[in-house]
Coordinates of C-alpha atoms in Angstrom, one line a residue:
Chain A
X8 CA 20.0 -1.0 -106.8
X9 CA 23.4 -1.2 -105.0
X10 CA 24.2 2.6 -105.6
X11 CA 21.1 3.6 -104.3
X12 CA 21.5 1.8 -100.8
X13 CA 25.1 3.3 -100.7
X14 CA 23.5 6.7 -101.9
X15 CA 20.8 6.4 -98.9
X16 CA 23.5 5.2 -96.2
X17 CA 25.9 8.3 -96.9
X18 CA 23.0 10.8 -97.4
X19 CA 21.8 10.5 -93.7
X20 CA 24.5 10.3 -92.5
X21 CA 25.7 13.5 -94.3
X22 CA 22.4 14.8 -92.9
X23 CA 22.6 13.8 -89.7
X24 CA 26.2 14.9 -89.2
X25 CA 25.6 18.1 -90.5
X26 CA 22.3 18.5 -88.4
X27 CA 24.9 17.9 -85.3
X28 CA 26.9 19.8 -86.3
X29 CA 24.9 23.0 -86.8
X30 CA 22.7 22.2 -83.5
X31 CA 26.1 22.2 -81.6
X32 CA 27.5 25.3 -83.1
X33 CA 24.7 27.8 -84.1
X34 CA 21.4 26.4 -81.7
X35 CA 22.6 25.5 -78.9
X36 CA 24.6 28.5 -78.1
X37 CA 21.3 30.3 -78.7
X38 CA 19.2 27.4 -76.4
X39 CA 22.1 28.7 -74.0
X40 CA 21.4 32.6 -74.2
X41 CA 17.9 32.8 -73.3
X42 CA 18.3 29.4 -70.6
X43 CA 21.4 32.0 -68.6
X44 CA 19.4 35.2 -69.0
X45 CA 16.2 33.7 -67.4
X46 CA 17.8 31.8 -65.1
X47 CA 17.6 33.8 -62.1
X48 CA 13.7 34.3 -62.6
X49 CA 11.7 36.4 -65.1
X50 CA 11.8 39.8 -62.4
X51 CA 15.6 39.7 -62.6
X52 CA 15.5 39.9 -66.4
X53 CA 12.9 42.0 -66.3
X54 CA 15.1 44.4 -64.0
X55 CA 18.3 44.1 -66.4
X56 CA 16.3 45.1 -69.8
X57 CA 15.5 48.0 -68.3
X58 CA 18.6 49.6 -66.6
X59 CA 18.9 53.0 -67.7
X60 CA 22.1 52.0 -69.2
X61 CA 20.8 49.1 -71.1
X62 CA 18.2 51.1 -72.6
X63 CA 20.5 54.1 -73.5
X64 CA 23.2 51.6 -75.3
X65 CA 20.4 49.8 -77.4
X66 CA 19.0 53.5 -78.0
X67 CA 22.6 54.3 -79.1
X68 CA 22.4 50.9 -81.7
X69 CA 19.2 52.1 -82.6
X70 CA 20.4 55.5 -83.4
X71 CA 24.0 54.0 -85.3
X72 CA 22.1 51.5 -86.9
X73 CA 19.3 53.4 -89.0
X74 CA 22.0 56.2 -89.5
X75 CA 24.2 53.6 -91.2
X76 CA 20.9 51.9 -92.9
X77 CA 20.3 55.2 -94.4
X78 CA 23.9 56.6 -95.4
X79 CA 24.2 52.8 -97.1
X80 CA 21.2 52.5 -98.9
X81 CA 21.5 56.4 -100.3
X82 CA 25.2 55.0 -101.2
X83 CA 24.5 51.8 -102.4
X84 CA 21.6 52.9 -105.0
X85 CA 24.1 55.6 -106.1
X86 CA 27.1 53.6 -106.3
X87 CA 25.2 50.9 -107.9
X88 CA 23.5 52.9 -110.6
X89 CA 26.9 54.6 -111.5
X90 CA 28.8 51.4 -111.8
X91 CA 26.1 49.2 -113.8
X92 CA 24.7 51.9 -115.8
X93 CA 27.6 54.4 -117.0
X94 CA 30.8 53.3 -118.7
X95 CA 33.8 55.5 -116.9
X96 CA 37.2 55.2 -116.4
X97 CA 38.3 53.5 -113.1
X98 CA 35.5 51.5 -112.7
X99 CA 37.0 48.6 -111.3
X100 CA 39.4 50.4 -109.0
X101 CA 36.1 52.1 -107.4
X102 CA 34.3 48.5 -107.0
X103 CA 37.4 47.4 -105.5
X104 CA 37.1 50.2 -102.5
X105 CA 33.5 49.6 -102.0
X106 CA 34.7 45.7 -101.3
X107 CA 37.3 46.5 -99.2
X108 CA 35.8 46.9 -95.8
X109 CA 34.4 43.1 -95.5
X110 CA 38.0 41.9 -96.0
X111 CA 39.8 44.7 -93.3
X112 CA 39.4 43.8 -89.6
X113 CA 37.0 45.4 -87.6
X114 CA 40.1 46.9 -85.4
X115 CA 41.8 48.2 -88.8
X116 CA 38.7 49.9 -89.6
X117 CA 38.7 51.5 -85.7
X118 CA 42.1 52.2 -85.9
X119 CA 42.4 54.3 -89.3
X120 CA 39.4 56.6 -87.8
X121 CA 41.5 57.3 -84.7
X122 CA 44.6 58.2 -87.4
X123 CA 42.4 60.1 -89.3
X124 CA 40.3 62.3 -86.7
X125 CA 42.1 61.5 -83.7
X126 CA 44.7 64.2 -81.7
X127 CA 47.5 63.2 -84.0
X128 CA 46.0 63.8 -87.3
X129 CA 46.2 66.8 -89.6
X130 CA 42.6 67.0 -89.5
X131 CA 42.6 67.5 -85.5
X132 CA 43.2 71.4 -86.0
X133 CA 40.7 72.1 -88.0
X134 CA 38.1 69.8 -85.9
X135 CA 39.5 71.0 -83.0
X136 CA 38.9 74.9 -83.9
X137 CA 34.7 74.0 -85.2
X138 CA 34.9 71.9 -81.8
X139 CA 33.6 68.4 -83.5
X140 CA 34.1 65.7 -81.8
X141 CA 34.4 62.5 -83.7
X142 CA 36.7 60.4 -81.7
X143 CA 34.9 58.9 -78.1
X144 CA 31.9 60.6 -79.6
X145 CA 28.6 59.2 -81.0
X146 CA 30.0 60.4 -84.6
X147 CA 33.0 58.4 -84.4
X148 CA 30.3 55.3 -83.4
X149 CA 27.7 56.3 -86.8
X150 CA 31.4 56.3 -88.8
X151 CA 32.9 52.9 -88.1
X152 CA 29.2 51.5 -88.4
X153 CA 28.9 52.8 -92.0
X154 CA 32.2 51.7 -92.7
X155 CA 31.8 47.7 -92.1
X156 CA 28.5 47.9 -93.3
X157 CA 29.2 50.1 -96.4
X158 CA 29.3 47.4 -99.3
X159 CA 26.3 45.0 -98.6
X160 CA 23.6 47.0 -100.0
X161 CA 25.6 47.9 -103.5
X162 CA 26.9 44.0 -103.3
X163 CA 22.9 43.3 -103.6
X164 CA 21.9 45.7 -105.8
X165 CA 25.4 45.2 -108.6
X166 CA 24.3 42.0 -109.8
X167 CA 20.5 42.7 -110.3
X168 CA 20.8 45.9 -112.3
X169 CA 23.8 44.2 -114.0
X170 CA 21.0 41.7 -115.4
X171 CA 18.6 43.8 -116.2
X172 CA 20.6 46.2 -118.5
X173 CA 19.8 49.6 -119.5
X174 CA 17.3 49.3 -122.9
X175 CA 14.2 50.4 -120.6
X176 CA 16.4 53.4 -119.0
X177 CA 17.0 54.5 -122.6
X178 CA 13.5 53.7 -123.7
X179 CA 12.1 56.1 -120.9
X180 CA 14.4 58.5 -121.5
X181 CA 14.0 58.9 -125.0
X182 CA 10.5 59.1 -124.6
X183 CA 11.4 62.5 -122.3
X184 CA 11.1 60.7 -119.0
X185 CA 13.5 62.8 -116.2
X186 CA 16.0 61.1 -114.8
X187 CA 14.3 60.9 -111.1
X188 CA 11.0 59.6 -113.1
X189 CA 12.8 57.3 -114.9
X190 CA 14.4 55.9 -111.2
X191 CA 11.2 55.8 -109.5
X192 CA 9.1 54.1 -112.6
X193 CA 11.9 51.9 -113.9
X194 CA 14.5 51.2 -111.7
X195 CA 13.2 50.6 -108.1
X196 CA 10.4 48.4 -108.7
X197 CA 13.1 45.6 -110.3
X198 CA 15.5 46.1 -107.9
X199 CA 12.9 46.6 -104.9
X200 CA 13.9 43.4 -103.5
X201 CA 17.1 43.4 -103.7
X202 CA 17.3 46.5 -102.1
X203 CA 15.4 45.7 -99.2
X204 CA 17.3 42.5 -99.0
X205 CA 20.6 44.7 -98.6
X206 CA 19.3 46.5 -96.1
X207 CA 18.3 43.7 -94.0
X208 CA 21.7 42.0 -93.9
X209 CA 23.1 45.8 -93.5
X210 CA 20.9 46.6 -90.3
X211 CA 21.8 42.9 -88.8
X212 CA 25.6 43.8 -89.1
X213 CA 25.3 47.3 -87.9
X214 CA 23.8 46.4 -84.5
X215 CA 26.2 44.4 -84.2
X216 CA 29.3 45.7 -85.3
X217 CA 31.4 44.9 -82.1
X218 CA 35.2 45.5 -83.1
X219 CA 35.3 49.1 -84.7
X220 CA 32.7 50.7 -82.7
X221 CA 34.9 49.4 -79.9
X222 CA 38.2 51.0 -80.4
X223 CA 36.4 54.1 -81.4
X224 CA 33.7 54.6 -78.6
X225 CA 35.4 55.7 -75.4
X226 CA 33.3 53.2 -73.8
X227 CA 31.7 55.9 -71.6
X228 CA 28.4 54.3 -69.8
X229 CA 25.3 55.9 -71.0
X230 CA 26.9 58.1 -73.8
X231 CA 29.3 56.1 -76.4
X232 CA 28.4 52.4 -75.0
X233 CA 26.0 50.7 -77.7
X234 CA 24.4 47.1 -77.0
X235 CA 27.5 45.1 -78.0
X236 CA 29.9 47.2 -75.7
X237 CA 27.6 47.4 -73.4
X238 CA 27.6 43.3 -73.0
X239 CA 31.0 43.4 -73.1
X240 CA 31.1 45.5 -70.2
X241 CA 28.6 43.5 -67.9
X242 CA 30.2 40.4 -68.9
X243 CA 33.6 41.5 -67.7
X244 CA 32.0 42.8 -64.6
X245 CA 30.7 39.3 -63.7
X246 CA 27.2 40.2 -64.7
X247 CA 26.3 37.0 -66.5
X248 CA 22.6 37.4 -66.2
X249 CA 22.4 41.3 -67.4
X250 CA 24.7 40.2 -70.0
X251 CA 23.1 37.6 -71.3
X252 CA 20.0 39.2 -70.8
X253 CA 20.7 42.1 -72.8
X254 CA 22.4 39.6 -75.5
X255 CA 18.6 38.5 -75.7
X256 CA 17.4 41.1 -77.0
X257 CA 20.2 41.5 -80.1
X258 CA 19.4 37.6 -80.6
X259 CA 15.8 38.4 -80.5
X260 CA 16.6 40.5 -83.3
X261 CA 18.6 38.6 -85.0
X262 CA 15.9 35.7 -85.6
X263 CA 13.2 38.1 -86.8
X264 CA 16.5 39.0 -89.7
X265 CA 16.6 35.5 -90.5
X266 CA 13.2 35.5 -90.9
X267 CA 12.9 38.5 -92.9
X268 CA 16.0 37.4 -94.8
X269 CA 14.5 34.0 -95.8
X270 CA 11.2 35.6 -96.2
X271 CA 12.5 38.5 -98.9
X272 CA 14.9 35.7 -100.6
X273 CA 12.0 33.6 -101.4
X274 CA 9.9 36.6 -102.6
X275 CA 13.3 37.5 -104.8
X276 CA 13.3 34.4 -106.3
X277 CA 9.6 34.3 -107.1
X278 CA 9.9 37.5 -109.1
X279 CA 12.7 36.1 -111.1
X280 CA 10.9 33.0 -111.9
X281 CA 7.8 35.0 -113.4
X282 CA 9.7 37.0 -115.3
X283 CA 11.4 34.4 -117.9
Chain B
X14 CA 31.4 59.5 -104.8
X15 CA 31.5 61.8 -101.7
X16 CA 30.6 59.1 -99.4
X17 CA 33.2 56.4 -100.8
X18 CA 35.7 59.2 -100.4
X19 CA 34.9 60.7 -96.8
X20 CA 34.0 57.1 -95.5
X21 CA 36.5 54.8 -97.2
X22 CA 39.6 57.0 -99.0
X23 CA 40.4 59.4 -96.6
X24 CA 40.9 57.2 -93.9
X25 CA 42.7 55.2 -96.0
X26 CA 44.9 57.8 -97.0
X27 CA 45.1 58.6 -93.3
X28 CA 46.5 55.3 -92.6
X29 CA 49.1 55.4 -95.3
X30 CA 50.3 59.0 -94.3
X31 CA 50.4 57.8 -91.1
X32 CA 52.6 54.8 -91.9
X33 CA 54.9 57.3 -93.8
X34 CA 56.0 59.2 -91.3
X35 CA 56.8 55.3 -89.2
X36 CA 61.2 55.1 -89.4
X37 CA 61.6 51.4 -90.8
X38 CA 63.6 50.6 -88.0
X39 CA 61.0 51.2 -85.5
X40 CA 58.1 49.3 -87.6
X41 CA 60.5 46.9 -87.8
X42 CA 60.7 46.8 -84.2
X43 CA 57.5 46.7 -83.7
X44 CA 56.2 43.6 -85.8
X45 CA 59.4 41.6 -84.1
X46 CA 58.8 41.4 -80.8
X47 CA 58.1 38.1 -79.8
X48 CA 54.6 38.9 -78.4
X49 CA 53.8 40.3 -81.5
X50 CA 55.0 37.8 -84.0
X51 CA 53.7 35.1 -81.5
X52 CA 50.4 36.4 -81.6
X53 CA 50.4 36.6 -85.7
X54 CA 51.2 32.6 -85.5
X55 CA 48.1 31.9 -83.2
X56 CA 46.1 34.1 -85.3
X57 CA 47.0 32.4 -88.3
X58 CA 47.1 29.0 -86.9
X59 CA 43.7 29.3 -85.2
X60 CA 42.0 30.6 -88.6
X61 CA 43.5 28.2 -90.6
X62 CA 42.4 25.3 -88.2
X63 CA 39.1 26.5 -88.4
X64 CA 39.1 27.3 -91.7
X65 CA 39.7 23.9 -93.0
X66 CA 37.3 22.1 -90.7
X67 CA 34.5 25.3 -92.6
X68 CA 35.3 23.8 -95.6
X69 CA 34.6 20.6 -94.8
X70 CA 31.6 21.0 -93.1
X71 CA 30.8 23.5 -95.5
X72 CA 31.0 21.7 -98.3
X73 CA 28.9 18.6 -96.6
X74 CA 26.0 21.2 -95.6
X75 CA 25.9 23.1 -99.1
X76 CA 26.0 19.4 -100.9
X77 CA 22.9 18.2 -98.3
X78 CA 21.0 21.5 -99.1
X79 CA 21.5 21.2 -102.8
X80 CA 21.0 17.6 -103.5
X81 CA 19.0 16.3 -100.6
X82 CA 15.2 16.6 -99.3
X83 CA 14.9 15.9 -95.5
X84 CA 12.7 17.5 -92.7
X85 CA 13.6 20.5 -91.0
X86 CA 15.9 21.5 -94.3
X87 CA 14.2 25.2 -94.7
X88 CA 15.7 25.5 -90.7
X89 CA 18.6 24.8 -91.8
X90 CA 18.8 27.2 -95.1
X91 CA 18.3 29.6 -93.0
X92 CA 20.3 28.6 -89.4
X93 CA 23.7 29.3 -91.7
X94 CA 23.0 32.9 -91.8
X95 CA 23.0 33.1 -88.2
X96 CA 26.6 33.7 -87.3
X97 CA 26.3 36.5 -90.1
X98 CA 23.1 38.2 -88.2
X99 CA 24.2 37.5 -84.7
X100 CA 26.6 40.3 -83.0
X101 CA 29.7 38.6 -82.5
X102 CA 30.3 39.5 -78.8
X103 CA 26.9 37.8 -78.2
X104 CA 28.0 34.9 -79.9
X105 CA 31.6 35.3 -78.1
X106 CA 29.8 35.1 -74.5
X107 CA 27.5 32.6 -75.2
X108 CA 30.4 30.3 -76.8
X109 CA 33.0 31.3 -73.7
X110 CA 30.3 30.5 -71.1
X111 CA 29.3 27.3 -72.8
X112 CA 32.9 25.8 -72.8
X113 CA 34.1 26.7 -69.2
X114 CA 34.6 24.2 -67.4
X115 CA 31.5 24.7 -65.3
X116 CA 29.5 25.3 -68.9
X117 CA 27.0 22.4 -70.4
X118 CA 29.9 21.6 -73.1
X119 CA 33.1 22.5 -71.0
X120 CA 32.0 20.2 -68.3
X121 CA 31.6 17.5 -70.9
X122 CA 34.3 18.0 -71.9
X123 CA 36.8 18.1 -69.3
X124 CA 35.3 15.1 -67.4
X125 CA 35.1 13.0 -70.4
X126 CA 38.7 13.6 -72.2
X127 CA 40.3 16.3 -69.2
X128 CA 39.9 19.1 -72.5
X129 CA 39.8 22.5 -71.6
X130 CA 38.0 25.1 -74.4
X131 CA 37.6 28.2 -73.6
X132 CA 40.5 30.2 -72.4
X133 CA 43.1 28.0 -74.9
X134 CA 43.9 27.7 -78.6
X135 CA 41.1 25.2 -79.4
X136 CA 38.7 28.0 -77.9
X137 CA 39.9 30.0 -80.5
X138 CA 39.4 28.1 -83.3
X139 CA 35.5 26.9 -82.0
X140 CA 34.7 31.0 -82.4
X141 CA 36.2 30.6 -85.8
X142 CA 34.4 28.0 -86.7
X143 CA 31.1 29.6 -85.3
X144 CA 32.4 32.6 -87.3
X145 CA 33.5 31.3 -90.4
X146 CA 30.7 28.4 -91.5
X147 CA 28.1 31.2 -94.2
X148 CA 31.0 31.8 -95.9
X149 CA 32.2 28.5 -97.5
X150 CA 28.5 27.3 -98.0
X151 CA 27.3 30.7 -99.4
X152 CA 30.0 29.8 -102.2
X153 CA 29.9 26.5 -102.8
X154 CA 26.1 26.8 -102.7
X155 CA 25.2 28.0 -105.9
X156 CA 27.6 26.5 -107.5
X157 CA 26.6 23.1 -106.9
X158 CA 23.5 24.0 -107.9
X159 CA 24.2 24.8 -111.3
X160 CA 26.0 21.4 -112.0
X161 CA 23.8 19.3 -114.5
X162 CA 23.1 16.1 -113.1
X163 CA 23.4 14.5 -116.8
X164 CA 27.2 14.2 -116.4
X165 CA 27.2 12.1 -113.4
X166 CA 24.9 10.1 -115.0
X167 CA 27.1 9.8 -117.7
X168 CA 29.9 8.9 -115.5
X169 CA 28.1 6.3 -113.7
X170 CA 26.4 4.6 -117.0
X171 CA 29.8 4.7 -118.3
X172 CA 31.2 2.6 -115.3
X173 CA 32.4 4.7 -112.6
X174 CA 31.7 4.7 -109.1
X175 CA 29.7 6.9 -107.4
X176 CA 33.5 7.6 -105.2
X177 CA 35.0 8.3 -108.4
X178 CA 32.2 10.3 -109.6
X179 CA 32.3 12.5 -107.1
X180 CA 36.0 12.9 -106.9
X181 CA 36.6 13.1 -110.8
X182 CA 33.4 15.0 -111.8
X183 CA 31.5 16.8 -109.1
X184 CA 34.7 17.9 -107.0
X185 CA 36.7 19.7 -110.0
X186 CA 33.9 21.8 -110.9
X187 CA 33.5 23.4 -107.0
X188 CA 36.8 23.7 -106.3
X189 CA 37.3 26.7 -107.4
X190 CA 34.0 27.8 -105.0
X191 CA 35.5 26.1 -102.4
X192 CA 38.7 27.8 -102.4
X193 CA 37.4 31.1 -102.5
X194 CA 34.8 30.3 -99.9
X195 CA 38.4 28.9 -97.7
X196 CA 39.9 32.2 -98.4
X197 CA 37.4 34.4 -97.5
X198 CA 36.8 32.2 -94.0
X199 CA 40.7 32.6 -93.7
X200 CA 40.7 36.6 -93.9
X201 CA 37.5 37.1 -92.5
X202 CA 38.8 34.8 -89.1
X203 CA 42.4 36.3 -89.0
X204 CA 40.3 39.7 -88.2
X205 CA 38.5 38.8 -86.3
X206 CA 37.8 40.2 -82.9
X207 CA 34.3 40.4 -81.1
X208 CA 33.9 36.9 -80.5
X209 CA 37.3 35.7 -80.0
X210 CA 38.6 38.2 -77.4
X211 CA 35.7 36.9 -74.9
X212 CA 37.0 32.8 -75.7
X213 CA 40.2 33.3 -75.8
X214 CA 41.0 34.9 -72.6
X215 CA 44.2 36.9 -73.5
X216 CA 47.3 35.1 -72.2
X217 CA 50.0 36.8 -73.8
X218 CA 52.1 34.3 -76.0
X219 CA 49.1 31.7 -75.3
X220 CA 45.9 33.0 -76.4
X221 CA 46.9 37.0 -77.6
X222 CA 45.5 37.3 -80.9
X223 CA 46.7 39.7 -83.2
X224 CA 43.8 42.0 -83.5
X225 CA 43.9 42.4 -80.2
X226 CA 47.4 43.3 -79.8
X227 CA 46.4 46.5 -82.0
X228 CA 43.8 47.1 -80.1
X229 CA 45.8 46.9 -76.6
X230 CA 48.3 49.5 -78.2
X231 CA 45.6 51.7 -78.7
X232 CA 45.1 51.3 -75.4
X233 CA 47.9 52.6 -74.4
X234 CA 47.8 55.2 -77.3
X235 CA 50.7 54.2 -78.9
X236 CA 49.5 54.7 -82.5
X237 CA 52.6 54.0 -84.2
X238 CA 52.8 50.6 -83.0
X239 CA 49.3 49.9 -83.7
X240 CA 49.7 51.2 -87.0
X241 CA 52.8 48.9 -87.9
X242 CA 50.8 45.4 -86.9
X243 CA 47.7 46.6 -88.5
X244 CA 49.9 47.1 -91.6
X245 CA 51.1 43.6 -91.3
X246 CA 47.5 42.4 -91.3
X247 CA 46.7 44.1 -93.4
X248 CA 49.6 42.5 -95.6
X249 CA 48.5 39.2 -95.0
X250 CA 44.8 39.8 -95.9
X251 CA 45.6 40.5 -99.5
X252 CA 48.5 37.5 -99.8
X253 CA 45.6 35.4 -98.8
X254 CA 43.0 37.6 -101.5
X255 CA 46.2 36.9 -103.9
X256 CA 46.9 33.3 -103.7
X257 CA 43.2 32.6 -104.2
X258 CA 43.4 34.7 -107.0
X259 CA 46.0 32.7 -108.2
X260 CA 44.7 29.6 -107.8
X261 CA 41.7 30.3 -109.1
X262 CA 42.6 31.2 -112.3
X263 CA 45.2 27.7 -112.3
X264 CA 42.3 25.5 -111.3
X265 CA 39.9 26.7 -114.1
X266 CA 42.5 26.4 -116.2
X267 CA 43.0 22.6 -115.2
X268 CA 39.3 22.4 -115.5
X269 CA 38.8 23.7 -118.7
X270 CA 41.8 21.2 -119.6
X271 CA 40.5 18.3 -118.6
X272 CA 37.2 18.8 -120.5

């Protein structure tokens, strides 16, 4: 009797903190957004979405986002398939790389582009002589944003395909499936969540990537500025309302991922329930 | 493989080619100025701060979500995603103009206790705490999930209070979680920029983190130096990767003792 009045007293207080604590830090800074970008009256905002600049940077995001989205997922299915489904040598050194970019700063990731494509490098020439522009360019933008995003949708896809095994891969084949049947029949539909799971939390942190694209864009208005930078740059100008009103949009964004995350999670789960 | 190698190898190779042809004495130059080593302290000091108020907090809010039923508990299973979704310079701006002085929280604030946020350390460390709060309770999580409850009845049939239940039985098995979820706060916050750069307002020796120091040399296109603190970040990332690694494998080790 006594340890369950105790239990009750620390649980809502745990609760309660905790339900502070997360309306301080991660709602009300949202509450805060919308309240600054609508303060000066719906016409205003209205006005700031649609600079030609704002929609050319979010056109830019748009463009670096489903580039990376695409690069990944093509990646990340590959990757995954060779690392859970072939025994090689230097497996672990290979998963190892693919982790790396979620531990390296954002700026390292900028900065080791600039070394490698930038006026100093021993590439430059050879760029120089095809005229490619990387650097400043929309390339160098696409680049970093693979980059940062480049492990989530292998991350997401390891662990499934690890559980699953390979008896109905062999099975197929041994029955004279082809290898693209065999992917398309017996692969993707168990990993179909997963997969679109990775992509979700890789398109959220590709429109967002702030750092990287940053050191590598230039920040030319209307050419290499994407949403983030493009913030930045009315924020700095004393713009608070077309910065905040622009933010509105990325947050906007952001909620339908949650949703979609939370959504796909639950469906995830499902699927693994009815199978054992 | 092409990708991982175009995308992830060759710069990498880039960067240590690059560092190569860096004379020792001039890296060592470099990473010694005051401004620079200054701004490796606050970058350090600032994630750390914020790292170990994450796992606290962290570890309250994944306990809550695993063991406890209360309304609006789906909102918040999915609210601790956010500063992962969110771009961080839209969660810098919105933090920076919160805690101004004239903002809802920095007027609070600095009437009630003369505090300033943003533009100081404590700034800092808020962003990193916004920042840094997925990753300790994405860790501890699933971990505390997987903890039979049998054993703490055990523990409590057998005598003990719920206190020492928690601190002899519960806490040993997510430490390890809890560690690696710390460490990867800690690396994740030392790098990081888009939020912090708009909080912490850039006084050199004050509020210059080190991520922004590279970045302010690249500015200026001085490569090399950039190059020589990145390396020195870079550096500290993996000590941090290694110590967890380290302890990791001591606490299981005192885990699997103890049973």
């Amino acid at each position: 009797m006594q340890m369950n009045r105790e239990n009750a007293f620390i649980k809502w207080t745990l609760i309660v903190g905790c339900e502070l604590f997360l309306a301080l830090f991660l709602i009300l800074p949202l509450v805060f957004i919308i309240q600054t970008a609508f303060a000066q009256g719906l016409a205003t905002y209205c006005n700031s979405i649609t600079d030609q600049y704002a929609v050319k940077a979010a056109w830019l995001t748009v463009k670096a986002t489903l580039w990376a989205v695409g690069v990944n997922t093509l990646f990340g299915l590959s990757a995954a398939w060779c690392i859970t489904k072939f025994a090689f040598r230097g497996k672990k050194i290979i998963s190892t790389f693919i982790d790396l970019p979620v531990t390296v700063s954002p700026i390292i990731a900028g900065l080791i582009y600039v070394l490698t494509f930038g006026r100093q490098s021993f590439l430059f020439p050879l760029l120089d002589k095809y005229d490619i522009e990387i650097i400043f360019a929309t390339p160098g933008i696409i680049l970093a944003t693979i980059f940062v995003t480049f492990p989530f949708i292998s991350r997401e896809l390891i662990p499934v395909l690890t559980a699953q095994g390979v008896d109905e891969e062999e099975a197929a084949s041994l029955m004279g499936a082809r290898t693209w049947t065999i992917f398309r029949k017996v692969t993707l539909p168990h990993i179909k969540w997963a997969l679109l799971y990775g992509v979700v939390l890789c398109t959220a942190r590709a429109m967002g990537e702030f750092g990287a694209v940053s050191v590598l864009s230039g920040h030319l208005r209307g050419k290499t500025n994407t949403l983030p930078l493009y913030i930045e740059l009315l924020y700095q100008g004393y713009d608070f309302t077309g910065a905040f009103a622009a933010s509105s949009i990325l947050v906007l964004l952001t909620i339908i991922i949650l949703i979609l995350r939370v959504w796909l999670e639950g469906r995830g789960n499902k699927r693994m329930e009815l199978r054992h | 493989m092409t990708i991982l190698s175009v995308v992830v190898l060759i710069p990498l190779c880039s960067l240590v080619v690059f560092s190569a042809q860096l004379s020792p004495s001039e890296f060592l130059h470099t990473i010694t100025t005051p401004r620079v080593l200054k701004s490796y302290w606050i970058s350090i000091a600032c994630a750390f701060s914020a790292s170990v108020v994450n796992a606290f907090m962290g570890l309250s809010l994944a306990w809550i979500l695993v063991r406890y039923e209360f309304p609006g508990k789906r909102l918040v299973d999915g609210i601790i995603e956010l500063p992962f979704a969110l771009p961080t310079a839209v969660a810098g701006i919105a933090l920076t103009h919160m805690t101004t002085v004239n903002g809802w929280i920095g007027k609070l604030f600095f009437d009630l206790f003369n505090v300033r946020i943003a533009y100081t350390p404590l700034g800092i460390v808020v962003a990193l705490i916004f920042i840094g709060i997925p990753f300790v309770v994405r860790s501890v999580q699933p971990v505390l999930e997987k903890i039979d409850v049998q054993y703490e009845e055990a523990a409590s049939i057998l005598g003990a209070s719920r206190r020492r239940t928690f601190l002899r039985v519960i806490f040993p098995e997510i430490l390890p979680a809890l560690i690696s979820g710390f460490s990867l706060a800690f690396a994740r916050c030392i790098g990081e920029y888009g939020s912090v750069v708009f909080i912490s307002g850039n006084i050199p020796y004050k509020t210059e983190i080190a991520p922004l120091m590279i970045m302010s040399q690249l500015q200026e296109y001085d490569y090399a130096s950039a190059t020589s603190i990145a390396l020195v970040m870079l550096a500290i990332a993996f000590v941090i990767l290694f110590v967890n690694a380290v302890l990791q494998s001591l606490v299981s080790k005192r885990v699997s003792g103890i049973s």
